[in-house]
Short mmCIF file of C-alpha atoms in Angstrom, two decimals:
data_model
loop_
_atom_site.label_atom_id
_atom_site.label_comp_id
_atom_site.label_asym_id
_atom_site.label_seq_id
_atom_site.Cartn_x
_atom_site.Cartn_y
_atom_site.Cartn_z
CA MET A 1 0.00 0.00 0.00
CA PRO A 2 1.42 3.43 -0.83
CA ALA A 3 2.73 5.74 1.84
CA HIS A 4 0.06 8.28 0.99
CA LEU A 5 -3.56 8.02 -0.02
CA THR A 6 -4.28 9.07 -3.60
CA GLY A 7 -7.57 9.44 -5.42
CA GLU A 8 -7.36 5.84 -6.60
CA ASP A 9 -6.86 4.69 -3.00
CA LEU A 10 -9.92 6.68 -1.93
CA ASP A 11 -11.91 4.97 -4.68
CA ARG A 12 -11.01 1.61 -3.15
CA LEU A 13 -12.42 2.52 0.26
CA PRO A 14 -15.65 0.70 1.14
CA GLY A 15 -18.66 2.45 -0.28
CA SER A 16 -22.09 1.62 1.15
CA PRO A 17 -22.61 1.99 4.00
CA PRO A 18 -19.46 4.14 4.38
CA PRO A 19 -17.54 3.56 7.63
CA PRO A 20 -16.28 6.60 9.53
CA TYR A 21 -12.71 7.17 8.43
CA LEU A 22 -10.64 9.92 9.96
CA LEU A 23 -8.74 11.66 7.18
CA ASP A 24 -5.67 13.65 8.16
CA LEU A 25 -5.13 16.10 5.34
CA GLY A 26 -1.88 17.38 6.77
CA LEU A 27 -3.37 20.88 6.59
CA GLY A 28 -3.93 21.60 10.27
CA GLN A 29 -7.34 19.95 10.29
CA ARG A 30 -8.93 16.53 10.40
CA CYS A 31 -12.08 15.35 8.69
CA SER A 32 -14.14 12.20 8.95
CA LEU A 33 -14.23 10.89 5.41
CA VAL A 34 -17.39 9.64 3.74
CA ARG A 35 -16.99 8.82 0.06
CA GLN A 36 -19.27 10.06 -2.68
CA ARG A 37 -18.77 8.99 -6.26
CA SER A 38 -18.94 11.54 -9.02
CA ALA A 39 -19.16 11.14 -12.77
CA ARG A 40 -15.86 10.54 -14.49
CA GLY A 41 -14.66 13.23 -16.82
CA HIS A 42 -16.61 16.01 -15.15
CA ARG A 43 -14.87 19.31 -15.84
CA ALA A 44 -14.97 22.01 -13.22
CA SER A 45 -13.19 25.29 -12.84
CA HIS A 46 -11.27 25.98 -9.66
CA PRO A 47 -9.20 28.99 -8.60
CA HIS A 48 -6.16 26.84 -7.82
CA SER A 49 -4.01 24.96 -10.25
CA PRO A 50 -3.58 21.15 -10.08
CA GLY A 51 -1.18 20.01 -7.40
CA GLN A 52 -1.89 22.94 -5.09
CA THR A 53 -3.81 23.00 -1.85
CA GLN A 54 -5.70 25.66 0.02
CA CYS A 55 -6.66 25.51 3.66
CA CYS A 56 -7.98 27.77 6.37
CA ALA A 57 -5.49 29.57 8.57
CA ASN A 58 -6.54 28.17 11.93
CA PRO A 59 -6.20 24.59 13.19
CA LEU A 60 -9.65 23.05 13.39
CA LYS A 61 -11.42 20.44 15.40
CA PRO A 62 -12.53 17.32 13.50
CA HIS A 63 -15.82 17.63 11.63
CA ARG A 64 -18.07 15.16 9.90
CA VAL A 65 -17.72 15.80 6.19
CA PRO A 66 -20.98 15.03 4.39
CA ARG A 67 -19.35 14.15 1.09
CA VAL A 68 -16.12 13.98 -0.84
CA ALA A 69 -16.65 14.56 -4.54
CA ARG A 70 -14.07 13.76 -7.19
CA VAL A 71 -13.74 16.37 -9.91
CA HIS A 72 -11.32 15.86 -12.80
CA SER A 73 -9.16 18.82 -13.70
CA CYS A 74 -9.69 20.35 -17.12
CA ARG A 75 -5.92 20.56 -17.56
CA SER A 76 -5.09 16.88 -17.53
CA PRO A 77 -7.10 13.63 -17.62
CA HIS A 78 -4.68 12.24 -15.04
CA SER A 79 -5.24 14.99 -12.49
CA LEU A 80 -8.16 15.19 -10.11
CA ARG A 81 -9.43 17.14 -7.14
CA TRP A 82 -11.21 16.10 -4.02
CA ARG A 83 -13.65 18.78 -2.93
CA LEU A 84 -14.52 18.95 0.75
CA PRO A 85 -16.47 21.48 2.81
CA GLU A 86 -14.21 23.92 4.61
CA PHE A 87 -14.95 24.89 8.20
CA GLY A 88 -13.66 28.15 9.59
CA ARG A 89 -14.60 31.13 11.69
CA TYR A 90 -15.85 32.90 8.56
CA GLY A 91 -18.33 30.18 7.67
CA ARG A 92 -18.35 27.37 5.19
CA GLY A 93 -16.52 27.59 1.93
CA ARG A 94 -14.90 25.09 -0.38
CA LEU A 95 -11.59 23.40 0.23
CA GLY A 96 -9.96 22.19 -2.95
CA VAL A 97 -7.44 19.44 -2.31
CA GLY A 98 -5.68 19.05 -5.62
CA LYS A 99 -3.04 16.36 -6.13
CA ARG A 100 -1.75 14.62 -9.22
CA LEU A 101 -2.08 10.85 -9.22
CA SER A 102 1.30 10.49 -10.89
CA GLY A 103 3.03 12.94 -8.55
CA LYS A 104 2.54 14.03 -4.98
CA ALA A 105 -0.24 12.56 -2.88
CA ILE A 106 -2.17 13.46 0.25
CA PRO A 107 -0.50 12.18 3.45
CA VAL A 108 -3.19 10.61 5.61
CA THR A 109 -3.70 8.71 8.81
CA ILE A 110 -6.90 6.68 9.01
CA ILE A 111 -8.49 5.86 12.36
CA ARG A 112 -10.81 2.86 12.26
CA ARG A 113 -12.14 0.18 14.57
CA ALA A 114 -9.68 -2.68 15.06
CA ARG A 115 -10.29 -6.10 13.52
CA GLN A 116 -9.23 -9.57 14.62
CA SER A 117 -6.68 -9.53 11.79
CA ASP A 118 -5.00 -6.60 13.60
CA VAL A 119 -4.38 -8.47 16.86
CA GLY A 120 -0.84 -9.54 15.98
CA ALA A 121 0.07 -5.98 14.99
CA LEU A 122 -1.52 -4.64 18.17
CA SER A 123 0.60 -6.94 20.34
CA GLU A 124 3.78 -5.93 18.50
CA LEU A 125 2.89 -2.25 18.77
CA VAL A 126 2.27 -2.51 22.51
CA ARG A 127 5.55 -4.37 23.10
CA ALA A 128 7.43 -1.69 21.17
CA ALA A 129 5.64 1.20 22.87
CA TYR A 130 5.82 -0.08 26.45
CA GLY A 131 8.87 -2.36 26.44
CA GLY A 132 11.18 0.45 27.52
CA TYR A 133 9.28 0.84 30.79
CA VAL A 134 9.84 -2.72 32.01
CA GLU A 135 13.22 -1.98 33.56
CA ARG A 136 12.00 1.32 35.00
CA MET A 137 8.94 -0.29 36.60
CA GLY A 138 10.44 -3.65 37.46
CA ARG A 139 7.55 -5.44 35.74
CA GLU A 140 5.57 -5.41 32.52
CA PRO A 141 3.16 -2.48 32.19
CA ALA A 142 -0.49 -3.51 32.26
CA PRO A 143 -1.06 -2.90 28.50
CA MET A 144 1.51 -5.60 27.72
CA ARG A 145 -0.63 -8.13 29.59
CA ALA A 146 -3.97 -7.23 28.03
CA ASP A 147 -5.96 -9.68 25.89
CA TYR A 148 -6.27 -7.74 22.65
CA SER A 149 -8.27 -10.42 20.91
CA ALA A 150 -10.99 -10.09 23.56
CA LEU A 151 -10.81 -6.29 23.49
CA VAL A 152 -11.17 -6.23 19.71
CA GLU A 153 -14.08 -8.67 19.92
CA ALA A 154 -15.75 -6.27 22.37
CA GLY A 155 -15.30 -3.39 19.92
CA ALA A 156 -13.17 -1.43 22.38
CA VAL A 157 -10.06 -0.91 20.23
CA TRP A 158 -9.50 1.69 17.52
CA VAL A 159 -6.33 1.86 15.45
CA ALA A 160 -4.43 4.54 13.57
CA VAL A 161 -3.27 3.23 10.19
CA ARG A 162 -0.64 4.85 8.01
CA SER A 163 0.81 3.31 4.86
CA GLY A 164 -1.20 0.17 5.57
CA LEU A 165 0.48 -0.31 8.95
CA VAL A 166 -1.05 -0.06 12.42
CA VAL A 167 0.93 2.75 14.04
CA GLY A 168 -1.29 3.64 16.99
CA LEU A 169 -4.13 2.34 19.10
CA VAL A 170 -6.61 3.54 21.67
CA VAL A 171 -8.77 1.39 23.96
CA LEU A 172 -12.05 3.03 24.96
CA GLU A 173 -14.70 2.01 27.47
CA VAL A 174 -18.02 3.81 27.70
CA ARG A 175 -19.07 4.28 31.33
CA PRO A 176 -22.41 5.71 32.53
CA ASP A 177 -21.03 9.20 33.21
CA HIS A 178 -17.70 9.32 31.38
CA LEU A 179 -15.48 7.71 28.77
CA LEU A 180 -12.54 5.74 30.12
CA LEU A 181 -9.47 5.95 27.91
CA ASP A 182 -7.92 2.70 29.10
CA ASN A 183 -4.88 2.61 26.84
CA ILE A 184 -3.28 4.75 24.17
CA ALA A 185 -0.07 3.79 22.38
CA VAL A 186 1.91 4.96 19.36
CA SER A 187 4.62 3.11 17.50
CA PRO A 188 8.07 4.50 18.43
CA GLY A 189 8.87 5.03 14.77
CA VAL A 190 6.13 7.64 14.31
CA ARG A 191 6.26 9.42 17.64
CA ARG A 192 6.23 13.21 17.55
CA THR A 193 4.21 13.19 14.33
CA GLY A 194 0.90 14.04 16.00
CA ILE A 195 -0.67 10.59 15.97
CA GLY A 196 -1.01 10.45 19.76
CA ARG A 197 -2.75 13.81 19.78
CA ARG A 198 -5.06 12.70 16.98
CA LEU A 199 -5.99 9.58 18.95
CA LEU A 200 -6.70 11.73 22.00
CA GLY A 201 -8.90 13.96 19.88
CA PHE A 202 -10.67 10.93 18.47
CA ALA A 203 -11.40 9.66 22.00
CA GLU A 204 -12.84 13.03 22.98
CA ASP A 205 -15.07 13.11 19.89
CA TYR A 206 -16.15 9.54 20.65
CA ALA A 207 -17.20 10.65 24.13
CA ARG A 208 -19.22 13.54 22.72
CA GLU A 209 -20.94 11.26 20.23
CA HIS A 210 -22.06 9.09 23.16
CA GLY A 211 -23.39 12.07 25.08
CA LEU A 212 -20.55 12.07 27.61
CA GLY A 213 -18.95 15.26 28.87
CA GLU A 214 -15.84 13.81 30.49
CA VAL A 215 -12.86 11.66 29.52
CA ARG A 216 -10.86 9.91 32.22
CA LEU A 217 -7.54 8.14 31.88
CA TYR A 218 -4.63 6.97 33.96
CA THR A 219 -0.93 6.35 33.56
CA ASN A 220 1.83 4.85 35.67
CA GLU A 221 3.90 7.04 37.99
CA ALA A 222 7.03 5.68 36.32
CA MET A 223 5.90 6.99 32.92
CA THR A 224 7.02 10.50 33.76
CA GLU A 225 6.75 11.70 30.15
CA ASN A 226 2.97 11.22 30.33
CA LEU A 227 2.73 13.31 33.49
CA ASP A 228 3.68 16.33 31.37
CA TYR A 229 1.97 15.24 28.16
CA TYR A 230 -1.60 14.93 29.40
CA PRO A 231 -1.76 18.33 31.16
CA ARG A 232 -0.49 19.94 27.94
CA ASN A 233 -3.54 18.46 26.25
CA GLY A 234 -6.05 19.75 28.75
CA TYR A 235 -6.12 16.91 31.29
CA THR A 236 -6.09 17.56 35.03
CA GLU A 237 -4.59 15.20 37.59
CA THR A 238 -7.21 14.11 40.13
CA HIS A 239 -5.42 11.66 42.40
CA ARG A 240 -2.81 8.91 42.72
CA ALA A 241 -3.44 5.39 43.96
CA THR A 242 -2.28 1.79 43.78
CA ASP A 243 -4.51 -0.11 41.37
CA ASN A 244 -4.00 -3.79 40.52
CA GLY A 245 -0.51 -3.52 41.97
CA TYR A 246 0.45 -0.50 39.83
CA ARG A 247 1.12 3.01 41.12
CA ARG A 248 -1.16 5.03 38.89
CA VAL A 249 -1.85 8.70 38.27
CA PHE A 250 -5.44 9.53 37.30
CA PHE A 251 -6.47 12.36 34.98
CA THR A 252 -9.73 13.85 33.76
CA LYS A 253 -10.84 16.30 31.10
CA ARG A 254 -14.21 18.02 30.91
CA LEU A 255 -15.40 18.44 27.33
#
């Protein structure tokens, strides 16, 4: 699978009913992608030349995009545009994402529900993400002991996929009054590329969709990097306690 998603790749996404894909346009915004077919060969004028992109100036929260329409460029039969609604403080406009199939493509990360075929990749990802903490903690972190086959079967796991590879995961549990973010992990090879933050944002949107106004999570005291990371993303420490033999730090975020 190519490192980036092109128009042809988008055409191969499942059609009806369309699953909720999270499309990272690399433009400071994220959109949930729902495909809409358009007639081949349709010619449409656009103020930007093929291969260029236009985006709003401010980073945006994810939005449900009602449709993605393919429009061939009048300049070349091998060039196309994907037209998406643009969301900004000045109202809705049109966002033309123009890329040539034979040249540059749109870098994307797709977030989808995990499948049983992902279980092996999930286990490898967790070992890579948490293995460095074993010596620091003196034992395996709890995520390394989880039964991912059972979690996937329960529909609790969502994965971030880039270039056809599972590069991140988040385990979510809907509680009566909040969403528990039980585990979030990113492959070491793609850290500091924003995937962790996108997974956090996905969890928060998931909570909102279920009518919940709070996300709770916890981390281990030995994972000191997380003690700075979560507050930077709006989470507040509530307490510390020993839970299942682990010294844990608990956080919450009101949405």
